[in-house]
Coordinates of C-alpha atoms in Angstrom, one line a residue:
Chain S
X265 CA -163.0 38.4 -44.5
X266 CA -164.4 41.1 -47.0
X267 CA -162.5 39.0 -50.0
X268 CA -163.8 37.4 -53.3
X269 CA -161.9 34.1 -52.5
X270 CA -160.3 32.9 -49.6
X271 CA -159.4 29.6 -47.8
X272 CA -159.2 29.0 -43.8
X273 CA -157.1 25.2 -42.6
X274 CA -158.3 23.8 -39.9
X275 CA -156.1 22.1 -37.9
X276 CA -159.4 19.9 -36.6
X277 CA -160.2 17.9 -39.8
X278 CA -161.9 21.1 -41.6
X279 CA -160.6 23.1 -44.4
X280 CA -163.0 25.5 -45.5
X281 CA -162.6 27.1 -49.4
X282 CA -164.6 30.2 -50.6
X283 CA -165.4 31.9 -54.0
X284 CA -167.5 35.5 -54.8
X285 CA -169.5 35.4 -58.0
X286 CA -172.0 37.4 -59.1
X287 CA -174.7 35.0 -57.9
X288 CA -173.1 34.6 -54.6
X289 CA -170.9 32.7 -52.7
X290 CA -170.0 29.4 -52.9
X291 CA -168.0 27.8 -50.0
X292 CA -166.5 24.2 -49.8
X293 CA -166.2 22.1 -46.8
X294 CA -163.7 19.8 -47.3
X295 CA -163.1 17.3 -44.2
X296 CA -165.7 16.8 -41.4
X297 CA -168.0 18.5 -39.2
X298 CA -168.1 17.3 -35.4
X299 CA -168.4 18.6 -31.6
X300 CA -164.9 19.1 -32.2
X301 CA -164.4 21.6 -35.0
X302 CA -168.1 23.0 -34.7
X303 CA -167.5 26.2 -33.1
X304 CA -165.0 27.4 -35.8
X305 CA -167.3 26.3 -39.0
X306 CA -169.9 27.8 -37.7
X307 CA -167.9 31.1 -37.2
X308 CA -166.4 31.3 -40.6
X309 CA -169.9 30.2 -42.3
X310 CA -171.8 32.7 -40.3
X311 CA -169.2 35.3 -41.0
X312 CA -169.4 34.6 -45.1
X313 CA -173.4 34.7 -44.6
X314 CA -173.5 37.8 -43.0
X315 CA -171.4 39.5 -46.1
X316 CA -173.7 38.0 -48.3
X317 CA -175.9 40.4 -50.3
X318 CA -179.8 40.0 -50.1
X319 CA -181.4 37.9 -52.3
X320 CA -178.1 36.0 -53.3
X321 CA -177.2 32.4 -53.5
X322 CA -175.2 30.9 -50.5
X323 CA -173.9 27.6 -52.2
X324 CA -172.8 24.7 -50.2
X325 CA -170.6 22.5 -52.2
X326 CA -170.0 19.2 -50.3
X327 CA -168.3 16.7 -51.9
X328 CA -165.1 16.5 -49.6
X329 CA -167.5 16.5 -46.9
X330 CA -167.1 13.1 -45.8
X331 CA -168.7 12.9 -42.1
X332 CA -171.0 15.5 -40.2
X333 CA -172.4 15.0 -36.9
X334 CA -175.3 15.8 -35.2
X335 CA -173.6 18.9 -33.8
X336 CA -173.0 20.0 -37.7
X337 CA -176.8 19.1 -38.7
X338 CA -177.5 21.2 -36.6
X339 CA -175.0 24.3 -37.9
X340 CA -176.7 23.7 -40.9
X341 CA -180.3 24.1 -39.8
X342 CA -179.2 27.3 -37.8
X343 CA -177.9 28.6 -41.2
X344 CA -180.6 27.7 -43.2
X345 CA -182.9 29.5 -40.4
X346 CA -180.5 32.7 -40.5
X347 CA -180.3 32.5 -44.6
X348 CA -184.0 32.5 -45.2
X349 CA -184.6 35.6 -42.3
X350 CA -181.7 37.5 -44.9
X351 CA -183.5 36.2 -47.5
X352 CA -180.6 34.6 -48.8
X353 CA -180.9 31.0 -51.2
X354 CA -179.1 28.3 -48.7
X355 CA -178.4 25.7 -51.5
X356 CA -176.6 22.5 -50.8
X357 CA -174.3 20.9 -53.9
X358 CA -172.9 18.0 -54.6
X359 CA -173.4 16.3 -51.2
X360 CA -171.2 13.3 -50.8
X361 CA -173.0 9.9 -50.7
X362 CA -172.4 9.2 -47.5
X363 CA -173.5 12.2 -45.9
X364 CA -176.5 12.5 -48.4
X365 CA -177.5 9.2 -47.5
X366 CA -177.1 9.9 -43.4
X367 CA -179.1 13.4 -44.1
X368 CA -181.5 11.6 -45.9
X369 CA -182.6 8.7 -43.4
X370 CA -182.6 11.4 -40.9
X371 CA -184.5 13.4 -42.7
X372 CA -183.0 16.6 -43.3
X373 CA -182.7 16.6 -46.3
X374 CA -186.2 18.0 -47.2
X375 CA -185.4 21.4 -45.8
X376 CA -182.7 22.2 -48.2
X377 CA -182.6 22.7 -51.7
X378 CA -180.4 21.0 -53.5
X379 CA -178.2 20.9 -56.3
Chain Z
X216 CA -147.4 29.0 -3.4
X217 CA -144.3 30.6 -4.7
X218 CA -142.1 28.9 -6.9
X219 CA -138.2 28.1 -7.0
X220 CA -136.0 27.5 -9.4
X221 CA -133.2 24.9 -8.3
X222 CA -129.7 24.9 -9.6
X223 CA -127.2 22.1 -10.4
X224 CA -123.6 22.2 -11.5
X225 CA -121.0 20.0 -10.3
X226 CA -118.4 22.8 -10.2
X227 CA -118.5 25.0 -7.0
X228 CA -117.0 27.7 -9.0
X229 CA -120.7 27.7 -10.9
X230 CA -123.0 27.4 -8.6
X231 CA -120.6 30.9 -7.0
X232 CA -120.8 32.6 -10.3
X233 CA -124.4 31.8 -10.7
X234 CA -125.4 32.9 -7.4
X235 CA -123.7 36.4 -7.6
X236 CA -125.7 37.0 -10.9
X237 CA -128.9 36.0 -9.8
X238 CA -128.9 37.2 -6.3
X239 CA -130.3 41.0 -7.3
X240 CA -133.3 39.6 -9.7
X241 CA -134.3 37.2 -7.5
X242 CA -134.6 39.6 -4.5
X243 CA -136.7 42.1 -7.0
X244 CA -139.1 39.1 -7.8
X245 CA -139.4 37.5 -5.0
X246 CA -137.8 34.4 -6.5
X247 CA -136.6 31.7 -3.7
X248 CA -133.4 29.7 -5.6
X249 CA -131.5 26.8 -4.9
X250 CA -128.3 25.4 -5.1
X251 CA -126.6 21.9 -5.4
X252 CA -123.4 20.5 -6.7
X253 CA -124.9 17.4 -6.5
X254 CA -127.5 16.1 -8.9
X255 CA -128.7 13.1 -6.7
X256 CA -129.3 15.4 -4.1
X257 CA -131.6 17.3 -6.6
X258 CA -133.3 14.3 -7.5
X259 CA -134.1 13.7 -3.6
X260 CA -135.1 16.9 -3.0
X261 CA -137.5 17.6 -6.0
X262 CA -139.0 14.4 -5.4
X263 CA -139.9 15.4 -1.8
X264 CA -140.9 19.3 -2.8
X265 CA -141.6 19.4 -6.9
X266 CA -144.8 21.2 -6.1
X267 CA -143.3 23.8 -5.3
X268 CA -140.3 24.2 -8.1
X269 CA -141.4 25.8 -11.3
X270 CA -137.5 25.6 -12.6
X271 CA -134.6 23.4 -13.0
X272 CA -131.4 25.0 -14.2
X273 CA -129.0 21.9 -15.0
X274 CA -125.2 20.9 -16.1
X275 CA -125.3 18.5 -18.7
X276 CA -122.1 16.8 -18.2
X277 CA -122.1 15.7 -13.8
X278 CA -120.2 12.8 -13.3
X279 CA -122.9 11.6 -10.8
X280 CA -125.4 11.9 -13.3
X281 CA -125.7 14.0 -16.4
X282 CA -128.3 16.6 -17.1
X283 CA -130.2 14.7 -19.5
X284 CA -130.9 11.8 -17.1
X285 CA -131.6 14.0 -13.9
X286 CA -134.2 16.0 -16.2
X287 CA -136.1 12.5 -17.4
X288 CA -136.0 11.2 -13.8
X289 CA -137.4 14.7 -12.2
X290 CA -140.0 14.7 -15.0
X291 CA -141.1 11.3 -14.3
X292 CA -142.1 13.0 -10.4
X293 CA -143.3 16.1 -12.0
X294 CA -144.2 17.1 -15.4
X295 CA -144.9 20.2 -14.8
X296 CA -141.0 21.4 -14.1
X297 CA -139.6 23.4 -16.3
X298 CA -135.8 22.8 -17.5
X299 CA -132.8 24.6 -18.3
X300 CA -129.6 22.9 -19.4
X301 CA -126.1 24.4 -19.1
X302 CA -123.8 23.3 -21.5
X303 CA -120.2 24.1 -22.4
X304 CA -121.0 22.2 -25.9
X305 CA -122.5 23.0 -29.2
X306 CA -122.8 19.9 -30.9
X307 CA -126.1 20.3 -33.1
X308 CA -126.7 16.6 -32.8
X309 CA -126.4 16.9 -28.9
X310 CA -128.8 20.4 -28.7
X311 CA -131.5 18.6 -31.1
X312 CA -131.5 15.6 -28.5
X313 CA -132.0 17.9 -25.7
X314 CA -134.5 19.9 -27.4
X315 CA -136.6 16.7 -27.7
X316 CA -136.4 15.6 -24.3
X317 CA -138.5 18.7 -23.2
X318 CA -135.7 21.3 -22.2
X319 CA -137.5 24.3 -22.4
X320 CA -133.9 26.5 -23.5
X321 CA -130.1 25.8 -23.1
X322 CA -127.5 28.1 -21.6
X323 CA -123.9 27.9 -23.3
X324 CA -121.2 28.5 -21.0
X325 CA -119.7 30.9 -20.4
X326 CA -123.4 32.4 -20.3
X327 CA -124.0 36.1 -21.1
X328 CA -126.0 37.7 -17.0
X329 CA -128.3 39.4 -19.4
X330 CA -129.3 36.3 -21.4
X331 CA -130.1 34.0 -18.3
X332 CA -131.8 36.3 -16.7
X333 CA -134.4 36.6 -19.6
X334 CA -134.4 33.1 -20.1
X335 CA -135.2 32.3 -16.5
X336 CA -138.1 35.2 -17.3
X337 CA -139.3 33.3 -19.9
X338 CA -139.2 29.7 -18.2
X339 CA -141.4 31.2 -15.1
X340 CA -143.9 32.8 -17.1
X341 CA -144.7 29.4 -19.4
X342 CA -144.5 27.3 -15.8
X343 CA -147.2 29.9 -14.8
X344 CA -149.4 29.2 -17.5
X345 CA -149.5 25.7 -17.3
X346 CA -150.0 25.7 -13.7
X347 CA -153.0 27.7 -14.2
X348 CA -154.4 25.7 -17.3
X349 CA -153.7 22.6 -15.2
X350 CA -155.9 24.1 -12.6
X351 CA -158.5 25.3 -14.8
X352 CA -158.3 21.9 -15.9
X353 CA -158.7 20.1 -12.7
X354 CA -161.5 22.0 -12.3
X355 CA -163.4 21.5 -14.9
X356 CA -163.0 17.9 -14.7
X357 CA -164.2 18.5 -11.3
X358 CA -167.6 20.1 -12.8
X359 CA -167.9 17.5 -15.3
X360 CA -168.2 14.8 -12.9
X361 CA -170.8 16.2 -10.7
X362 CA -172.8 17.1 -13.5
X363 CA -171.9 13.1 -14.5
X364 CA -173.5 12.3 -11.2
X365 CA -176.6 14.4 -11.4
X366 CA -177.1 13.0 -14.7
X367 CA -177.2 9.7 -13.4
X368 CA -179.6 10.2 -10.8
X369 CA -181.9 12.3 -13.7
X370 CA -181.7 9.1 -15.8
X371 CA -183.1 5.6 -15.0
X372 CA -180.9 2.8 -14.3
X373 CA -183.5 0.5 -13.5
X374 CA -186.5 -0.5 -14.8
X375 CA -189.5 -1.9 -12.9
X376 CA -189.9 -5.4 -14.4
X377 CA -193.0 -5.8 -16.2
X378 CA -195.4 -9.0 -16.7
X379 CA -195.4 -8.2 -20.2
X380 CA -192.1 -7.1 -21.0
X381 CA -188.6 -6.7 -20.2
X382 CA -186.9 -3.5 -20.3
X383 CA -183.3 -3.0 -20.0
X384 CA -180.9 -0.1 -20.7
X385 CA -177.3 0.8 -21.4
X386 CA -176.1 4.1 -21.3
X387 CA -172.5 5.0 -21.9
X388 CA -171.8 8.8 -22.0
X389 CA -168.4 10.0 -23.3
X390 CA -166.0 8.8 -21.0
X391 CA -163.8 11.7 -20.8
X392 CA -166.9 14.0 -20.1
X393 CA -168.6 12.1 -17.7
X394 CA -172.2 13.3 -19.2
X395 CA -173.7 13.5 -22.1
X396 CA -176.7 14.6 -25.0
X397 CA -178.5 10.8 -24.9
X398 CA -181.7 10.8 -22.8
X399 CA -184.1 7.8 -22.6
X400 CA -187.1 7.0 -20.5
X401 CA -189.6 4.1 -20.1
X402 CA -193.4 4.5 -18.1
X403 CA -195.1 1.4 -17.5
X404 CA -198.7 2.4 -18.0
X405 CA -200.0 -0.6 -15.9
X406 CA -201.4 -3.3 -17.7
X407 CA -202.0 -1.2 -20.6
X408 CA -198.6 -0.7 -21.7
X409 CA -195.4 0.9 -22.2
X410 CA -194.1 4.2 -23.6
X411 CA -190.0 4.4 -24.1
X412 CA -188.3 7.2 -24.9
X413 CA -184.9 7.7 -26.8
X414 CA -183.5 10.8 -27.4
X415 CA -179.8 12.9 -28.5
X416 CA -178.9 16.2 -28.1
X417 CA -176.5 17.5 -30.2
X418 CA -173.0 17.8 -29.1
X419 CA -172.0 16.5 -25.7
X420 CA -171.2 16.9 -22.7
X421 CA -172.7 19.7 -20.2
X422 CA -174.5 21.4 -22.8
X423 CA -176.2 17.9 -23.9
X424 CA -176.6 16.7 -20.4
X425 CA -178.4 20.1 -19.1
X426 CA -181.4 19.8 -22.4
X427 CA -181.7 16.1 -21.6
X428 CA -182.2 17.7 -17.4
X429 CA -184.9 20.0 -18.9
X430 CA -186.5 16.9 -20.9
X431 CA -187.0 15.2 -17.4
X432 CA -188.1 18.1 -16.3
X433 CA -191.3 18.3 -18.3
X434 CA -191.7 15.2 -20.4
X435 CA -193.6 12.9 -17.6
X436 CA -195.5 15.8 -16.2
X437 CA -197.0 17.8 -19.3
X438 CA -196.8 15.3 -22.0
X439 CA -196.9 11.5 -20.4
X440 CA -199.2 12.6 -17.4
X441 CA -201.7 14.4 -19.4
X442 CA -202.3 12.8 -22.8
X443 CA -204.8 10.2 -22.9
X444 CA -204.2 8.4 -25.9
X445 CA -200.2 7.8 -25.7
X446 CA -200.2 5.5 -28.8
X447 CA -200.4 8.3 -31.2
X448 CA -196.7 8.8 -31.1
X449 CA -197.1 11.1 -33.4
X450 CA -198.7 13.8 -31.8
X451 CA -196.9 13.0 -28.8
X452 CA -194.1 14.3 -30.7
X453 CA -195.8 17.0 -32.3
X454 CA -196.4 18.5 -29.3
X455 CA -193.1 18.1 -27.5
X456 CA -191.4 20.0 -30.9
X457 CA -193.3 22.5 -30.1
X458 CA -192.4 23.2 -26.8
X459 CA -189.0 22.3 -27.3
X460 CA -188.9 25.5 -29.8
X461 CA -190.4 27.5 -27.7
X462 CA -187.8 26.5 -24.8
X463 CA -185.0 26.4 -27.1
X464 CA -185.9 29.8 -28.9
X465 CA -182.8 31.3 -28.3
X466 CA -180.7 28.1 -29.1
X467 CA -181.9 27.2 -33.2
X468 CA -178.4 25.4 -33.4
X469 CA -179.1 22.7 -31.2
X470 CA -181.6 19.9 -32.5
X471 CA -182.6 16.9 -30.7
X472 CA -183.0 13.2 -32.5
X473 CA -186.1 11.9 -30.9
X474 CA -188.0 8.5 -30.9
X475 CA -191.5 7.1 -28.9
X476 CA -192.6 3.7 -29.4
X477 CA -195.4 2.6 -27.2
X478 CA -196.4 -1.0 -26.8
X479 CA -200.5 -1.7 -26.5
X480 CA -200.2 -5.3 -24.7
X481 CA -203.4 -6.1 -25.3
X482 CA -203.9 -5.2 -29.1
X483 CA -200.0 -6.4 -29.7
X484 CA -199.1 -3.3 -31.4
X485 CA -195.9 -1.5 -31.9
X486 CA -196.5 2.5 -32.2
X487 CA -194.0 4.5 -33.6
X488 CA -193.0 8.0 -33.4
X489 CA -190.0 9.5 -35.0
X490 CA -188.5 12.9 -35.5
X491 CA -185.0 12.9 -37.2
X492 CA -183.4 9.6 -35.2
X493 CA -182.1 6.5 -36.1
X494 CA -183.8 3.6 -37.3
X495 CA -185.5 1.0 -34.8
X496 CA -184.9 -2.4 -35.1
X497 CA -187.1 -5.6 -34.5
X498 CA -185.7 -8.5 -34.0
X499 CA -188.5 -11.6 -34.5
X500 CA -186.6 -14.9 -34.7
X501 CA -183.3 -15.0 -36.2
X502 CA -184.9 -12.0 -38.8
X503 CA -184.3 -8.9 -38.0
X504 CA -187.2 -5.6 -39.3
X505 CA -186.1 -1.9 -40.0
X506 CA -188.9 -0.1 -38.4
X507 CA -188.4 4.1 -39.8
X508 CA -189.6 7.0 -41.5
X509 CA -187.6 9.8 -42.6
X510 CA -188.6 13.0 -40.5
X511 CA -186.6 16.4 -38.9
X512 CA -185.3 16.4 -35.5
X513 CA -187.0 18.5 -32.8
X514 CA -185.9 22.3 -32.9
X515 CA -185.9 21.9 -36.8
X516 CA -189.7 23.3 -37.4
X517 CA -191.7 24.5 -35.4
X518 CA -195.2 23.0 -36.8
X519 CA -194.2 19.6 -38.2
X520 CA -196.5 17.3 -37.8
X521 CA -195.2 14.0 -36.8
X522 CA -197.2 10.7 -38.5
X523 CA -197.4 7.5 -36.6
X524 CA -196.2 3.8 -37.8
X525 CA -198.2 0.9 -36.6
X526 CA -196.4 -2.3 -35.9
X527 CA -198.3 -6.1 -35.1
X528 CA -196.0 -7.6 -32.5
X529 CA -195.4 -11.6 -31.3
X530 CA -194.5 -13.0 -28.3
X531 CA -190.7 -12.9 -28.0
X532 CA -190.0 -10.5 -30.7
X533 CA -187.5 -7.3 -29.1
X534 CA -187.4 -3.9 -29.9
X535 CA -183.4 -2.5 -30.2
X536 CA -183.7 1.5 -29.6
X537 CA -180.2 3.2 -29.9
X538 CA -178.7 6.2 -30.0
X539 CA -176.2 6.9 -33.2
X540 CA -173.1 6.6 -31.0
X541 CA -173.6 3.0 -31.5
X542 CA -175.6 3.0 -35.2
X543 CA -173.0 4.5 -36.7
X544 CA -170.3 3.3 -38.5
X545 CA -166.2 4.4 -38.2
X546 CA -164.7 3.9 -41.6
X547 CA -167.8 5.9 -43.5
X548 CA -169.3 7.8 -40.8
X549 CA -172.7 6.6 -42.3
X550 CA -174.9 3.8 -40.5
X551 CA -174.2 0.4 -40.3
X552 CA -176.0 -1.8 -42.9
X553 CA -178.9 -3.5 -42.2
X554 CA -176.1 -7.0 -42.7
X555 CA -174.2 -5.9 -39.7
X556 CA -177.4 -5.4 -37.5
X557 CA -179.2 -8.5 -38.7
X558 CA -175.8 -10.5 -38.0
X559 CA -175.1 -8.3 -34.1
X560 CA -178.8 -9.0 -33.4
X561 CA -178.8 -12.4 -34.0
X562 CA -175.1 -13.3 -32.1
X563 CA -176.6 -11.3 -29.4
X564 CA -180.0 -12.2 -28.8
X565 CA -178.2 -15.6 -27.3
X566 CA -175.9 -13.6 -24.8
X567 CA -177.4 -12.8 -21.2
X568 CA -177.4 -9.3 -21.3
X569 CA -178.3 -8.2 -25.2
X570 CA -177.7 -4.7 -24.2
X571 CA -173.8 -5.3 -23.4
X572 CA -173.5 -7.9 -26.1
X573 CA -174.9 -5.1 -28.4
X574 CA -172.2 -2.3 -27.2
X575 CA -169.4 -4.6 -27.5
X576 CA -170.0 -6.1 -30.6
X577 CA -170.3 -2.6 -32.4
X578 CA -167.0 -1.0 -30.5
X579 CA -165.1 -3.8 -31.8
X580 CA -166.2 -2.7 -35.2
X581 CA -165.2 1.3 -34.6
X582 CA -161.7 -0.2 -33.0
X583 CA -162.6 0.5 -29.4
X584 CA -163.5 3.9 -29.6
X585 CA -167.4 5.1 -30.0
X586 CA -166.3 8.8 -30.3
X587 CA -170.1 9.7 -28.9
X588 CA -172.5 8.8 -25.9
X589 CA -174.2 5.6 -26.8
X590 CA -177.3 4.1 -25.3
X591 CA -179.5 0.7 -25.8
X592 CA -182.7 0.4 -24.7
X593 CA -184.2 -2.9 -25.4
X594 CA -187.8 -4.2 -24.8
X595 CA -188.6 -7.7 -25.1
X596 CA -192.1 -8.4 -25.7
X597 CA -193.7 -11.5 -23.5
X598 CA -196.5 -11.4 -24.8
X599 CA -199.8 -11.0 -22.8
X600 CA -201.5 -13.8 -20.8
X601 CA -204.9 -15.1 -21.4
X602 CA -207.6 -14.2 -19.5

């Protein structure tokens, strides 16, 4: 997956979209995260973290996110807790209203920085 | 449990020609075949033996019957069956129909010995297959349902009915998975009070059900058992995220929503603990309170420290605890508003079991289907008597 863009369908209600730059990575999660689908996000996202370079940003944009469970809150604390051992800027963008307001009753939203 | 393959073809002169083809590859694999001229007779024997045919290999046009028909009746007894149809005609129309009634391939006569040998090939090795992902299924459906049943015994069903208050509970986990992530628990304190419990896992089934096992495990024993001061639901849950880290070390992808209210029936207080679930509700009257404070789930940090919300209680007012299989909403897959609980609450709060009212009322609103293991655990407060 060594690529500077690249783009994975789901076929379980998760597209995921990727771009290199020279301050990162930015990948876009277009659908939902649930039980379902879990397994293979978390796959592909560890996959782009792990050819991440040190000290760069790993952006995620989230505006077609429109649902994530508990299962995906969880995916995301993982990442966060693997991105900040690589030392490796986990940045969440443009979360969708929904979601940002589900992350922020719950309380999540504190441990990520945000854009 | 070896498998046959059954032949139909209304012409003798087939069923010969078919037989002297197939005799030598069946003999080299073992394969048991069978042959009719008559398709009712094939219906009558499959429906007797269709465990044991993998294969049927079918003449579409049978003036008994024709092939089409005989394959939706012998599908109807066995789904599993794989099919084959023989056909002097090429009508695209016809060959797109029979494609879409589940024939796995079609012959055209006269067939080429080469050709039907690989197709039957082919037929038996996808019959195989599903056979054994049908038994892989079974089983896991078997494995499912005892863990189901162990879950139940882990969880309470009953309460002990209180003076003070009463407790009731609903748990629903996926129905297709028999267990699930949601964990609750009450202990009556004797006349001092009562600590509940309500708790989710991520994911579901198994994997939920066997962190919620390991809750019961230690929850009562180190945390309830031992701590003197149970109203600083804080620390309780201070304390349990830290061993919760340390137990799920290996596993930083799974969190676990968590809420502890304890009730003080003699001061009339509401103490509240939360770490990353859904809100509480209070339901005093016909008004309903949003009792929450934003915080991360257990598993999330490792040294959060947990504050603790203070609530005066009356006499009647009832504490809704649920799990976000039933808090959230379908169409935006955020919560419901505080309108839709206030309105819920207030329809249900005159039914005879809130709990059920509760579920009902909120599966209406996500068209019948939850999608996620819900539970409702309600306390109504009775208030404490003089003296």
């Amino acid at each position: 997956m060594d690529e500077t863009s690249g783009y994975e369908k789901g076929i379980d209600d998760c597209d995921i979209e990727w771009d290199r730059n020279e301050k990162g990575l930015q990948v876009r999660l277009i659908g939902l995260i649930d039980t379902n689908n879990s397994n293979r996000v978390k796959k592909v996202l560890f996959a782009l973290l792990d050819e991440t370079e040190l000290g760069k940003e790993y952006v995620l944009e989230l505006s077609r996110l429109n649902y994530i469970s508990s299962t995906g809150v969880g995916l995301l604390s993982y990442l966060l807790i693997e991105s900040q051992k690589k030392q490796i800027r986990l940045i969440l963008e443009n979360i969708n209203p929904r979601v940002r307001d589900l992350l922020s009753t719950l309380g999540f939203l504190s441990f990520f920085e945000g854009r | 449990m070896s498998s046959k393959i059954v032949f139909v073809d209304d012409e003798s002169s087939v069923i010969a020609a078919l037989k002297r083809e197939i005799k030598p590859w069946c003999k080299e694999k073992g394969v048991e075949a069978l042959f009719f001229t008559s398709p009712l007779e094939v219906e009558s024997y499959i429906t007797k033996n269709h465990r044991t045919i993998a294969l049927l290999v079918t003449d579409l046009n049978m003036p008994e019957m024709n092939g089409t028909e005989l394959i939706a009746r012998v599908s109807r007894v066995d789904d599993s069956i794989m099919f084959i149809l023989l056909t002097a005609f090429t009508n695209p129309e016809e060959i797109n129909q029979m494609m879409k009634s589940g024939v796995f391939s079609f012959l055209l006569k006269p067939w080429e010995g080469n050709y039907l040998i690989r197709e039957l090939e082919k037929a038996l090795s996808v019959y195989r297959i599903r056979r054994e992902n049908r038994t892989f299924y079974e089983r896991m459906e078997e494995e499912l349902l005892w863990a189901g049943e162990l879950q139940k015994t882990l969880l309470k069903h009953e309460i002990p009915a209180q003076p003070e208050a009463d407790v009731d509970v609903l748990y629903r986990p996926l129905p297709a998975l028999h267990c699930g992530g949601d964990y609750y628990d009450v202990f009556p304190l004797s006349e001092k009070g009562i600590l509940a419990v309500i708790g989710d896992v991520s994911g579901h089934g198994v994997r939920g059900a066997f962190i919620t096992a390991m809750l019961k495990s230690f929850l009562y024993k180190d945390f309830v058992r031992k701590q003197e001061s149970l109203q600083h639901c804080g620390d309780f849950l201070t304390r349990l995220n830290r061993r919760l880290s340390r137990e799920l070390e290996r596993l930083p992808d799974i969190i676990v929503t968590f809420c502890a209210v304890y009730i003080d029936y003699r001061e009339m207080v509401l103490h509240y603990g939360n770490a990353g679930h859904v809100p509480l509700y209070l339901l005093r009257g016909r008004t309903l309170h949003r009792i929450h404070y934003p915080s991360p789930a257990l598993n999330m940090s490792d040294d959060y420290r947990f504050p603790t919300k203070k609530v005066r209680l009356k006499e009647g007012d009832r504490i809704i605890l649920v799990t976000d299989g039933l808090a959230e909403e379908a169409d935006t897959g955020g919560l419901h508003t505080h309108e839709v609980w206030q309105t819920v609450a207030a329809e249900c709060d005159k039914s005879s079991s809130f709990n059920k009212c509760l579920v009902q009322k909120m599966r209406e609103r996500r068209d019948n289907d939850f999608g996620d293991d819900v539970t409702a655990l309600t306390i109504k407060f009775k208030g404490v008597e003089d003296g």
